[in-house]
PDB file of C-alpha atoms in Angstrom:
ATOM      1  CA  MET A 777      -6.812  16.386   4.345  1.00  0.00           C
ATOM      2  CA  ARG A 778      -6.060  19.820   5.837  1.00  0.00           C
ATOM      3  CA  ARG A 779      -8.352  21.971   3.698  1.00  0.00           C
ATOM      4  CA  ARG A 780     -11.138  23.384   5.861  1.00  0.00           C
ATOM      5  CA  ILE A 781     -14.726  23.504   4.616  1.00  0.00           C
ATOM      6  CA  VAL A 782     -16.208  26.903   5.422  1.00  0.00           C
ATOM      7  CA  THR A 783     -18.576  27.801   2.589  1.00  0.00           C
ATOM      8  CA  PHE A 784     -21.117  25.791   0.630  1.00  0.00           C
ATOM      9  CA  ASP A 785     -18.821  26.039  -2.393  1.00  0.00           C
ATOM     10  CA  ASP A 786     -16.082  24.415  -0.296  1.00  0.00           C
ATOM     11  CA  LEU A 787     -18.496  21.613   0.572  1.00  0.00           C
ATOM     12  CA  ARG A 788     -19.486  21.109  -3.058  1.00  0.00           C
ATOM     13  CA  ASP A 789     -15.861  21.011  -4.206  1.00  0.00           C
ATOM     14  CA  ALA A 790     -14.940  18.513  -1.504  1.00  0.00           C
ATOM     15  CA  ILE A 791     -17.818  16.160  -2.273  1.00  0.00           C
ATOM     16  CA  THR A 792     -17.422  16.277  -6.035  1.00  0.00           C
ATOM     17  CA  ALA A 793     -13.700  15.548  -5.796  1.00  0.00           C
ATOM     18  CA  TYR A 794     -14.736  11.900  -6.247  1.00  0.00           C
ATOM     19  CA  ARG A 795     -15.038  12.466  -9.999  1.00  0.00           C
ATOM     20  CA  LEU A 796     -11.384  12.063 -10.996  1.00  0.00           C
ATOM     21  CA  PRO A 797     -10.824   8.977  -8.790  1.00  0.00           C
ATOM     22  CA  ARG A 798     -13.897   7.390 -10.352  1.00  0.00           C
ATOM     23  CA  VAL A 799     -12.571   8.136 -13.845  1.00  0.00           C
ATOM     24  CA  LEU A 800      -9.274   6.465 -12.936  1.00  0.00           C
ATOM     25  CA  ILE A 801     -10.940   3.424 -11.411  1.00  0.00           C
ATOM     26  CA  ALA A 802     -13.246   3.017 -14.435  1.00  0.00           C
ATOM     27  CA  ALA A 803     -10.178   2.942 -16.677  1.00  0.00           C
ATOM     28  CA  LEU A 804      -8.518   0.357 -14.431  1.00  0.00           C
ATOM     29  CA  GLU A 805     -11.680  -1.759 -14.318  1.00  0.00           C
ATOM     30  CA  LEU A 806     -11.746  -1.748 -18.127  1.00  0.00           C
ATOM     31  CA  ASN A 807      -8.042  -2.724 -18.269  1.00  0.00           C
ATOM     32  CA  LEU A 808      -7.809   0.246 -20.602  1.00  0.00           C
ATOM     33  CA  PHE A 809      -4.080   0.854 -20.204  1.00  0.00           C
ATOM     34  CA  THR A 810      -3.387  -2.785 -21.053  1.00  0.00           C
ATOM     35  CA  ALA A 811      -5.633  -2.568 -24.101  1.00  0.00           C
ATOM     36  CA  ILE A 812      -3.806   0.534 -25.333  1.00  0.00           C
ATOM     37  CA  GLY A 813      -0.370  -0.974 -24.673  1.00  0.00           C
ATOM     38  CA  THR A 814       2.289   0.627 -26.865  1.00  0.00           C
ATOM     39  CA  ASN A 815       0.009   1.468 -29.774  1.00  0.00           C
ATOM     40  CA  ALA A 816      -1.867   4.589 -30.866  1.00  0.00           C
ATOM     41  CA  TRP A 817      -5.647   4.185 -31.030  1.00  0.00           C
ATOM     42  CA  THR A 818      -8.599   6.022 -32.428  1.00  0.00           C
ATOM     43  CA  ILE A 819     -11.702   5.978 -30.272  1.00  0.00           C
ATOM     44  CA  PRO A 820     -13.748   3.755 -32.648  1.00  0.00           C
ATOM     45  CA  ALA A 821     -11.032   1.089 -32.824  1.00  0.00           C
ATOM     46  CA  LEU A 822     -10.346   1.173 -29.088  1.00  0.00           C
ATOM     47  CA  ALA A 823     -14.066   1.055 -28.248  1.00  0.00           C
ATOM     48  CA  ARG A 824     -14.405  -2.131 -30.301  1.00  0.00           C
ATOM     49  CA  GLY A 825     -11.438  -3.621 -28.493  1.00  0.00           C
ATOM     50  CA  VAL A 826     -12.710  -2.977 -24.962  1.00  0.00           C
ATOM     51  CA  LYS A 827     -16.379  -3.467 -25.924  1.00  0.00           C
ATOM     52  CA  VAL A 828     -17.801  -0.126 -24.787  1.00  0.00           C
ATOM     53  CA  SER A 829     -19.606   2.750 -26.482  1.00  0.00           C
ATOM     54  CA  GLU A 830     -17.590   5.220 -28.530  1.00  0.00           C
ATOM     55  CA  ARG A 831     -19.226   8.187 -26.812  1.00  0.00           C
ATOM     56  CA  GLY A 832     -18.535   6.900 -23.313  1.00  0.00           C
ATOM     57  CA  LEU A 833     -14.955   5.976 -24.143  1.00  0.00           C
ATOM     58  CA  ALA A 834     -14.303   9.348 -25.783  1.00  0.00           C
ATOM     59  CA  ILE A 835     -15.350  11.135 -22.600  1.00  0.00           C
ATOM     60  CA  LEU A 836     -13.302   8.788 -20.425  1.00  0.00           C
ATOM     61  CA  CYS A 837     -10.164   9.086 -22.549  1.00  0.00           C
ATOM     62  CA  ARG A 838     -10.429  12.864 -22.720  1.00  0.00           C
ATOM     63  CA  ASN A 839     -10.506  13.025 -18.926  1.00  0.00           C
ATOM     64  CA  LEU A 840      -7.584  10.612 -18.660  1.00  0.00           C
ATOM     65  CA  ALA A 841      -5.613  12.788 -21.062  1.00  0.00           C
ATOM     66  CA  MET A 842      -6.445  15.866 -18.976  1.00  0.00           C
ATOM     67  CA  ALA A 843      -5.065  13.992 -15.946  1.00  0.00           C
ATOM     68  CA  GLY A 844      -1.870  13.085 -17.821  1.00  0.00           C
ATOM     69  CA  LEU A 845      -2.393   9.314 -17.925  1.00  0.00           C
ATOM     70  CA  LEU A 846      -3.048   9.270 -21.666  1.00  0.00           C
ATOM     71  CA  LYS A 847      -1.585  11.367 -24.463  1.00  0.00           C
ATOM     72  CA  LYS A 848      -3.848  12.780 -27.169  1.00  0.00           C
ATOM     73  CA  LYS A 849      -2.603  13.713 -30.615  1.00  0.00           C
ATOM     74  CA  GLY A 850      -5.257  14.602 -33.124  1.00  0.00           C
ATOM     75  CA  ALA A 851      -7.793  11.774 -33.114  1.00  0.00           C
ATOM     76  CA  THR A 852      -5.522   9.198 -31.463  1.00  0.00           C
ATOM     77  CA  TYR A 853      -4.621   8.285 -27.902  1.00  0.00           C
ATOM     78  CA  THR A 854      -1.484   6.622 -26.533  1.00  0.00           C
ATOM     79  CA  ASN A 855      -0.371   5.621 -23.060  1.00  0.00           C
ATOM     80  CA  SER A 856       1.658   7.834 -20.802  1.00  0.00           C
ATOM     81  CA  ARG A 857       4.813   6.280 -19.327  1.00  0.00           C
ATOM     82  CA  LEU A 858       2.911   5.289 -16.172  1.00  0.00           C
ATOM     83  CA  GLY A 859      -0.004   3.889 -18.158  1.00  0.00           C
ATOM     84  CA  ALA A 860       2.313   1.810 -20.321  1.00  0.00           C
ATOM     85  CA  THR A 861       4.211   0.318 -17.367  1.00  0.00           C
ATOM     86  CA  ALA A 862       2.747   0.048 -13.856  1.00  0.00           C
ATOM     87  CA  LEU A 863      -0.862   0.096 -15.127  1.00  0.00           C
ATOM     88  CA  ASN A 864      -0.305  -2.252 -18.063  1.00  0.00           C
ATOM     89  CA  ALA A 865      -0.795  -5.969 -17.359  1.00  0.00           C
ATOM     90  CA  ASP A 866       1.575  -6.854 -20.202  1.00  0.00           C
ATOM     91  CA  HIS A 867       4.512  -4.988 -18.630  1.00  0.00           C
ATOM     92  CA  PRO A 868       6.890  -6.555 -16.067  1.00  0.00           C
ATOM     93  CA  THR A 869       6.365  -3.659 -13.623  1.00  0.00           C
ATOM     94  CA  TYR A 870       2.570  -4.001 -13.584  1.00  0.00           C
ATOM     95  CA  ARG A 871       1.239  -3.500 -10.036  1.00  0.00           C
ATOM     96  CA  ARG A 872      -1.705  -5.849 -10.321  1.00  0.00           C
ATOM     97  CA  ASP A 873      -2.467  -6.579  -6.691  1.00  0.00           C
ATOM     98  CA  TYR A 874      -2.100  -3.000  -5.483  1.00  0.00           C
ATOM     99  CA  ILE A 875      -4.408  -1.830  -8.268  1.00  0.00           C
ATOM    100  CA  ARG A 876      -6.953  -4.465  -7.248  1.00  0.00           C
ATOM    101  CA  LEU A 877      -6.691  -3.324  -3.631  1.00  0.00           C
ATOM    102  CA  ILE A 878      -7.299   0.311  -4.612  1.00  0.00           C
ATOM    103  CA  ILE A 879     -10.382  -0.682  -6.600  1.00  0.00           C
ATOM    104  CA  SER A 880     -11.729  -2.722  -3.677  1.00  0.00           C
ATOM    105  CA  HIS A 881     -11.206   0.257  -1.365  1.00  0.00           C
ATOM    106  CA  TRP A 882     -13.576   2.300  -3.523  1.00  0.00           C
ATOM    107  CA  ALA A 883     -16.333  -0.213  -2.791  1.00  0.00           C
ATOM    108  CA  ASP A 884     -15.374  -0.341   0.902  1.00  0.00           C
ATOM    109  CA  TRP A 885     -15.618   3.434   1.315  1.00  0.00           C
ATOM    110  CA  GLY A 886     -19.087   3.219  -0.208  1.00  0.00           C
ATOM    111  CA  ARG A 887     -20.042   1.189   2.888  1.00  0.00           C
ATOM    112  CA  LEU A 888     -18.704   3.737   5.375  1.00  0.00           C
ATOM    113  CA  LEU A 889     -22.126   4.394   6.927  1.00  0.00           C
ATOM    114  CA  GLU A 890     -22.492   0.689   7.691  1.00  0.00           C
ATOM    115  CA  SER A 891     -19.171   0.678   9.533  1.00  0.00           C
ATOM    116  CA  VAL A 892     -19.968   3.888  11.420  1.00  0.00           C
ATOM    117  CA  LYS A 893     -23.241   2.399  12.666  1.00  0.00           C
ATOM    118  CA  SER A 894     -21.658  -0.864  13.813  1.00  0.00           C
ATOM    119  CA  GLY A 895     -18.327   0.496  14.992  1.00  0.00           C
ATOM    120  CA  LEU A 896     -16.646  -2.521  13.384  1.00  0.00           C
ATOM    121  CA  PRO A 897     -14.427  -3.069  10.333  1.00  0.00           C
ATOM    122  CA  LEU A 898     -16.329  -4.328   7.310  1.00  0.00           C
ATOM    123  CA  ASP A 899     -14.450  -7.648   7.362  1.00  0.00           C
ATOM    124  CA  HIS A 900     -14.565  -8.207  11.126  1.00  0.00           C
ATOM    125  CA  ASP A 901     -16.415 -11.533  10.844  1.00  0.00           C
ATOM    126  CA  GLU A 902     -14.585 -12.897   7.804  1.00  0.00           C
ATOM    127  CA  PRO A 903     -12.045 -15.711   8.369  1.00  0.00           C
ATOM    128  CA  GLU A 904      -8.435 -15.209   7.313  1.00  0.00           C
ATOM    129  CA  GLU A 905      -8.052 -16.586   3.799  1.00  0.00           C
ATOM    130  CA  PRO A 906      -4.545 -17.429   2.497  1.00  0.00           C
ATOM    131  CA  GLY A 907      -5.346 -16.324  -1.055  1.00  0.00           C
ATOM    132  CA  TYR A 908      -6.417 -12.899   0.151  1.00  0.00           C
ATOM    133  CA  ARG A 909      -3.342 -12.622   2.401  1.00  0.00           C
ATOM    134  CA  ARG A 910      -1.103 -13.420  -0.541  1.00  0.00           C
ATOM    135  CA  ARG A 911      -2.743 -10.800  -2.777  1.00  0.00           C
ATOM    136  CA  PHE A 912      -2.669  -8.205   0.005  1.00  0.00           C
ATOM    137  CA  THR A 913       1.022  -8.893   0.656  1.00  0.00           C
ATOM    138  CA  TRP A 914       1.902  -8.330  -2.996  1.00  0.00           C
ATOM    139  CA  ALA A 915      -0.117  -5.111  -2.875  1.00  0.00           C
ATOM    140  CA  MET A 916       1.926  -3.911   0.117  1.00  0.00           C
ATOM    141  CA  HIS A 917       5.120  -4.699  -1.782  1.00  0.00           C
ATOM    142  CA  HIS A 918       3.916  -2.632  -4.745  1.00  0.00           C
ATOM    143  CA  ARG A 919       2.984   0.192  -2.368  1.00  0.00           C
ATOM    144  CA  THR A 920       6.406   0.417  -0.714  1.00  0.00           C
ATOM    145  CA  LEU A 921       8.771  -0.330  -3.614  1.00  0.00           C
ATOM    146  CA  GLU A 922       9.965   3.261  -3.947  1.00  0.00           C
ATOM    147  CA  ILE A 923       9.629   4.447  -0.358  1.00  0.00           C
ATOM    148  CA  ALA A 924      11.403   1.584   1.456  1.00  0.00           C
ATOM    149  CA  PRO A 925      14.919   2.423   0.133  1.00  0.00           C
ATOM    150  CA  LYS A 926      14.366   6.092   1.048  1.00  0.00           C
ATOM    151  CA  ILE A 927      13.381   5.166   4.604  1.00  0.00           C
ATOM    152  CA  ALA A 928      16.311   2.761   4.946  1.00  0.00           C
ATOM    153  CA  ALA A 929      18.685   5.517   3.833  1.00  0.00           C
ATOM    154  CA  GLN A 930      17.451   7.792   6.642  1.00  0.00           C
ATOM    155  CA  ILE A 931      17.890   5.326   9.528  1.00  0.00           C
ATOM    156  CA  ASN A 932      21.356   4.639  10.912  1.00  0.00           C
ATOM    157  CA  LEU A 933      21.767   0.969  11.847  1.00  0.00           C
ATOM    158  CA  ARG A 934      25.458   1.254  12.686  1.00  0.00           C
ATOM    159  CA  GLY A 935      26.378  -1.368  15.269  1.00  0.00           C
ATOM    160  CA  ALA A 936      23.272  -3.466  14.647  1.00  0.00           C
ATOM    161  CA  ARG A 937      23.638  -7.068  13.519  1.00  0.00           C
ATOM    162  CA  THR A 938      20.072  -8.366  13.633  1.00  0.00           C
ATOM    163  CA  LEU A 939      16.745  -6.823  12.590  1.00  0.00           C
ATOM    164  CA  LEU A 940      13.197  -8.130  12.932  1.00  0.00           C
ATOM    165  CA  ASP A 941      10.588  -6.830  10.481  1.00  0.00           C
ATOM    166  CA  LEU A 942       7.549  -7.398  12.714  1.00  0.00           C
ATOM    167  CA  GLY A 943       4.356  -7.947  10.736  1.00  0.00           C
ATOM    168  CA  GLY A 944       6.569  -7.222   7.741  1.00  0.00           C
ATOM    169  CA  GLY A 945       4.486  -8.925   5.052  1.00  0.00           C
ATOM    170  CA  PRO A 946       6.539  -9.009   1.839  1.00  0.00           C
ATOM    171  CA  GLY A 947       9.736  -8.012   3.654  1.00  0.00           C
ATOM    172  CA  THR A 948      10.190  -5.003   1.376  1.00  0.00           C
ATOM    173  CA  TYR A 949      11.498  -2.854   4.220  1.00  0.00           C
ATOM    174  CA  ALA A 950      13.704  -5.682   5.514  1.00  0.00           C
ATOM    175  CA  MET A 951      15.261  -6.050   2.062  1.00  0.00           C
ATOM    176  CA  ALA A 952      15.844  -2.291   1.858  1.00  0.00           C
ATOM    177  CA  PHE A 953      17.623  -2.328   5.240  1.00  0.00           C
ATOM    178  CA  LEU A 954      19.733  -5.298   4.142  1.00  0.00           C
ATOM    179  CA  ALA A 955      20.709  -3.581   0.896  1.00  0.00           C
ATOM    180  CA  LYS A 956      21.812  -0.513   2.869  1.00  0.00           C
ATOM    181  CA  ASN A 957      23.563  -2.422   5.676  1.00  0.00           C
ATOM    182  CA  PRO A 958      25.690  -5.345   4.387  1.00  0.00           C
ATOM    183  CA  THR A 959      26.596  -6.631   7.885  1.00  0.00           C
ATOM    184  CA  VAL A 960      22.984  -6.937   9.077  1.00  0.00           C
ATOM    185  CA  ARG A 961      20.866 -10.095   8.983  1.00  0.00           C
ATOM    186  CA  ALA A 962      17.097  -9.692   9.045  1.00  0.00           C
ATOM    187  CA  THR A 963      14.027 -11.776   9.861  1.00  0.00           C
ATOM    188  CA  VAL A 964      10.566 -11.013   8.508  1.00  0.00           C
ATOM    189  CA  CYS A 965       7.724 -12.121  10.759  1.00  0.00           C
ATOM    190  CA  ASP A 966       4.148 -12.585   9.526  1.00  0.00           C
ATOM    191  CA  ARG A 967       1.543 -15.167   8.552  1.00  0.00           C
ATOM    192  CA  PRO A 968       2.682 -18.096   6.378  1.00  0.00           C
ATOM    193  CA  ALA A 969       0.900 -16.875   3.221  1.00  0.00           C
ATOM    194  CA  ALA A 970       2.643 -13.499   3.517  1.00  0.00           C
ATOM    195  CA  LEU A 971       6.023 -15.147   4.026  1.00  0.00           C
ATOM    196  CA  ASP A 972       5.572 -17.142   0.814  1.00  0.00           C
ATOM    197  CA  VAL A 973       5.486 -13.802  -1.015  1.00  0.00           C
ATOM    198  CA  ALA A 974       8.488 -12.541   0.952  1.00  0.00           C
ATOM    199  CA  ARG A 975      10.492 -15.587  -0.141  1.00  0.00           C
ATOM    200  CA  GLU A 976       9.627 -14.964  -3.797  1.00  0.00           C
ATOM    201  CA  ILE A 977      10.716 -11.332  -3.546  1.00  0.00           C
ATOM    202  CA  ALA A 978      13.922 -12.093  -1.632  1.00  0.00           C
ATOM    203  CA  SER A 979      14.925 -14.695  -4.216  1.00  0.00           C
ATOM    204  CA  THR A 980      15.397 -11.873  -6.739  1.00  0.00           C
ATOM    205  CA  HIS A 981      17.665  -9.797  -4.466  1.00  0.00           C
ATOM    206  CA  LYS A 982      21.396 -10.067  -3.879  1.00  0.00           C
ATOM    207  CA  ALA A 983      20.820  -9.663  -0.140  1.00  0.00           C
ATOM    208  CA  GLY A 984      18.100 -12.342  -0.104  1.00  0.00           C
ATOM    209  CA  PRO A 985      20.280 -15.009   1.599  1.00  0.00           C
ATOM    210  CA  ARG A 986      20.534 -12.726   4.666  1.00  0.00           C
ATOM    211  CA  LEU A 987      16.754 -12.769   5.179  1.00  0.00           C
ATOM    212  CA  SER A 988      15.080 -15.367   7.417  1.00  0.00           C
ATOM    213  CA  TYR A 989      11.373 -16.069   7.905  1.00  0.00           C
ATOM    214  CA  LEU A 990       9.339 -16.399  11.090  1.00  0.00           C
ATOM    215  CA  PRO A 991       5.699 -17.554  10.765  1.00  0.00           C
ATOM    216  CA  LEU A 992       3.846 -16.009  13.680  1.00  0.00           C
ATOM    217  CA  ASP A 993       0.589 -14.375  14.730  1.00  0.00           C
ATOM    218  CA  VAL A 994       2.142 -11.238  16.162  1.00  0.00           C
ATOM    219  CA  MET A 995      -0.931 -10.424  18.244  1.00  0.00           C
ATOM    220  CA  THR A 996      -1.201 -13.725  20.104  1.00  0.00           C
ATOM    221  CA  GLU A 997       2.231 -15.398  20.165  1.00  0.00           C
ATOM    222  CA  GLY A 998       5.516 -14.625  21.866  1.00  0.00           C
ATOM    223  CA  ILE A 999       8.464 -13.514  19.725  1.00  0.00           C
ATOM    224  CA  PRO A1000      11.351 -15.989  19.762  1.00  0.00           C
ATOM    225  CA  GLY A1001      14.925 -14.840  19.403  1.00  0.00           C
ATOM    226  CA  ALA A1002      16.744 -11.626  20.257  1.00  0.00           C
ATOM    227  CA  TYR A1003      17.282  -8.634  17.979  1.00  0.00           C
ATOM    228  CA  ASP A1004      19.202  -5.370  17.879  1.00  0.00           C
ATOM    229  CA  VAL A1005      16.409  -3.614  15.948  1.00  0.00           C
ATOM    230  CA  ILE A1006      12.693  -4.332  15.624  1.00  0.00           C
ATOM    231  CA  TRP A1007      10.912  -2.531  12.767  1.00  0.00           C
ATOM    232  CA  TYR A1008       7.108  -2.162  13.076  1.00  0.00           C
ATOM    233  CA  SER A1009       5.760  -0.410   9.972  1.00  0.00           C
ATOM    234  CA  ASN A1010       2.165   0.549   9.173  1.00  0.00           C
ATOM    235  CA  VAL A1011       0.653  -2.088  11.459  1.00  0.00           C
ATOM    236  CA  LEU A1012       0.048   0.023  14.565  1.00  0.00           C
ATOM    237  CA  HIS A1013      -3.088   1.687  13.173  1.00  0.00           C
ATOM    238  CA  ILE A1014      -4.862  -1.633  12.614  1.00  0.00           C
ATOM    239  CA  TYR A1015      -5.031  -2.588  16.291  1.00  0.00           C
ATOM    240  CA  SER A1016      -6.329  -1.070  19.516  1.00  0.00           C
ATOM    241  CA  PRO A1017      -4.039   0.668  22.024  1.00  0.00           C
ATOM    242  CA  LYS A1018      -4.454  -2.318  24.342  1.00  0.00           C
ATOM    243  CA  ASP A1019      -3.395  -4.788  21.637  1.00  0.00           C
ATOM    244  CA  ASN A1020      -0.411  -2.656  20.628  1.00  0.00           C
ATOM    245  CA  GLN A1021       0.754  -2.244  24.219  1.00  0.00           C
ATOM    246  CA  ALA A1022       0.692  -6.011  24.690  1.00  0.00           C
ATOM    247  CA  LEU A1023       2.679  -6.433  21.483  1.00  0.00           C
ATOM    248  CA  PHE A1024       5.211  -3.804  22.569  1.00  0.00           C
ATOM    249  CA  ARG A1025       5.844  -5.698  25.803  1.00  0.00           C
ATOM    250  CA  ARG A1026       6.567  -8.866  23.825  1.00  0.00           C
ATOM    251  CA  ALA A1027       8.742  -6.928  21.376  1.00  0.00           C
ATOM    252  CA  LEU A1028      10.782  -5.255  24.111  1.00  0.00           C
ATOM    253  CA  ALA A1029      11.399  -8.650  25.697  1.00  0.00           C
ATOM    254  CA  SER A1030      12.985  -9.728  22.388  1.00  0.00           C
ATOM    255  CA  LEU A1031      15.352  -6.760  22.117  1.00  0.00           C
ATOM    256  CA  ASN A1032      19.018  -7.102  22.966  1.00  0.00           C
ATOM    257  CA  PRO A1033      20.369  -4.638  25.572  1.00  0.00           C
ATOM    258  CA  GLY A1034      20.512  -1.211  23.937  1.00  0.00           C
ATOM    259  CA  GLY A1035      18.255  -2.397  21.104  1.00  0.00           C
ATOM    260  CA  ARG A1036      15.696  -0.197  19.354  1.00  0.00           C
ATOM    261  CA  LEU A1037      12.021  -0.555  18.517  1.00  0.00           C
ATOM    262  CA  LEU A1038      11.317   1.590  15.426  1.00  0.00           C
ATOM    263  CA  ILE A1039       7.687   2.363  14.584  1.00  0.00           C
ATOM    264  CA  GLN A1040       6.469   3.871  11.312  1.00  0.00           C
ATOM    265  CA  ASP A1041       2.826   4.840  10.915  1.00  0.00           C
ATOM    266  CA  ALA A1042       0.450   7.796  10.639  1.00  0.00           C
ATOM    267  CA  PHE A1043       0.702   9.712  13.918  1.00  0.00           C
ATOM    268  CA  LEU A1044      -1.507  12.519  15.247  1.00  0.00           C
ATOM    269  CA  HIS A1045       1.099  15.088  16.279  1.00  0.00           C
ATOM    270  CA  ASP A1046      -1.089  18.188  16.432  1.00  0.00           C
ATOM    271  CA  ARG A1047      -2.654  19.210  19.749  1.00  0.00           C
ATOM    272  CA  ASN A1048      -6.214  18.277  18.815  1.00  0.00           C
ATOM    273  CA  GLY A1049      -5.335  15.021  17.076  1.00  0.00           C
ATOM    274  CA  LEU A1050      -6.871  15.938  13.730  1.00  0.00           C
ATOM    275  CA  PHE A1051      -4.095  15.643  11.143  1.00  0.00           C
ATOM    276  CA  PRO A1052      -2.330  12.275  10.780  1.00  0.00           C
ATOM    277  CA  GLU A1053       1.170  12.411   9.317  1.00  0.00           C
ATOM    278  CA  GLU A1054       3.359   9.532   8.176  1.00  0.00           C
ATOM    279  CA  ALA A1055       6.305   9.442  10.541  1.00  0.00           C
ATOM    280  CA  GLU A1056       8.817   7.181  12.250  1.00  0.00           C
ATOM    281  CA  ASP A1057       9.076   6.955  16.037  1.00  0.00           C
ATOM    282  CA  ARG A1058      11.418   5.063  18.337  1.00  0.00           C
TER     283      ARG A1058
END
């Protein structure tokens, strides 16, 4: 966020900007886009279907139509293209796990004061749970579906034969690099539950046979093998500088001569370190 708050009106506008996100999350919590599907609905009929009040639903749908997620014609509402596809549980492109993650983030941000007081992440004392890791990995796949091919198109891997997607979760970036570079073989490295998702995704891709899997705790274990390129995307921000420096030493030891470590994350490039920007470094 780069908009500066100078006046009280600026403060009010910034604080009340929560209203549209809360409208969107309420609709997702109601599975409203799934309920609407491909049909046109009046408010009374739709309210009976999702078991809410007509008045409340009318207000919600009007706001969703203002935002472009629903279409209103006379007394009826229909889904927008996005509502009918990625937000609709009955459509093959439904992004279930990413939607669930977004909804959970709303609750997490509501506990910000707790985290500020303790200086710790909200889940710092919770054990790693394979079911959560699997859901989170699918969410990361849904998040990067469109951007991964664009990133792969911008990075020249000429001369490279092997790539390690370090902490790569679903392997979405690895698959994008493989699709762009037919002579490259890739390995995705992460926890076993994440790699189960990566295998499912790779099985649907033509380049899937060129992807290998390395179960590893990247923060505590050495990295076996040698690679021409190591890709480290959106993991850096999770760990401390000390942890990342230790990981970089292990990663560099696994690079072939002339190899490259490519890092993508939100970096603070401005002098005062106030404005993070998504970028790739090497």
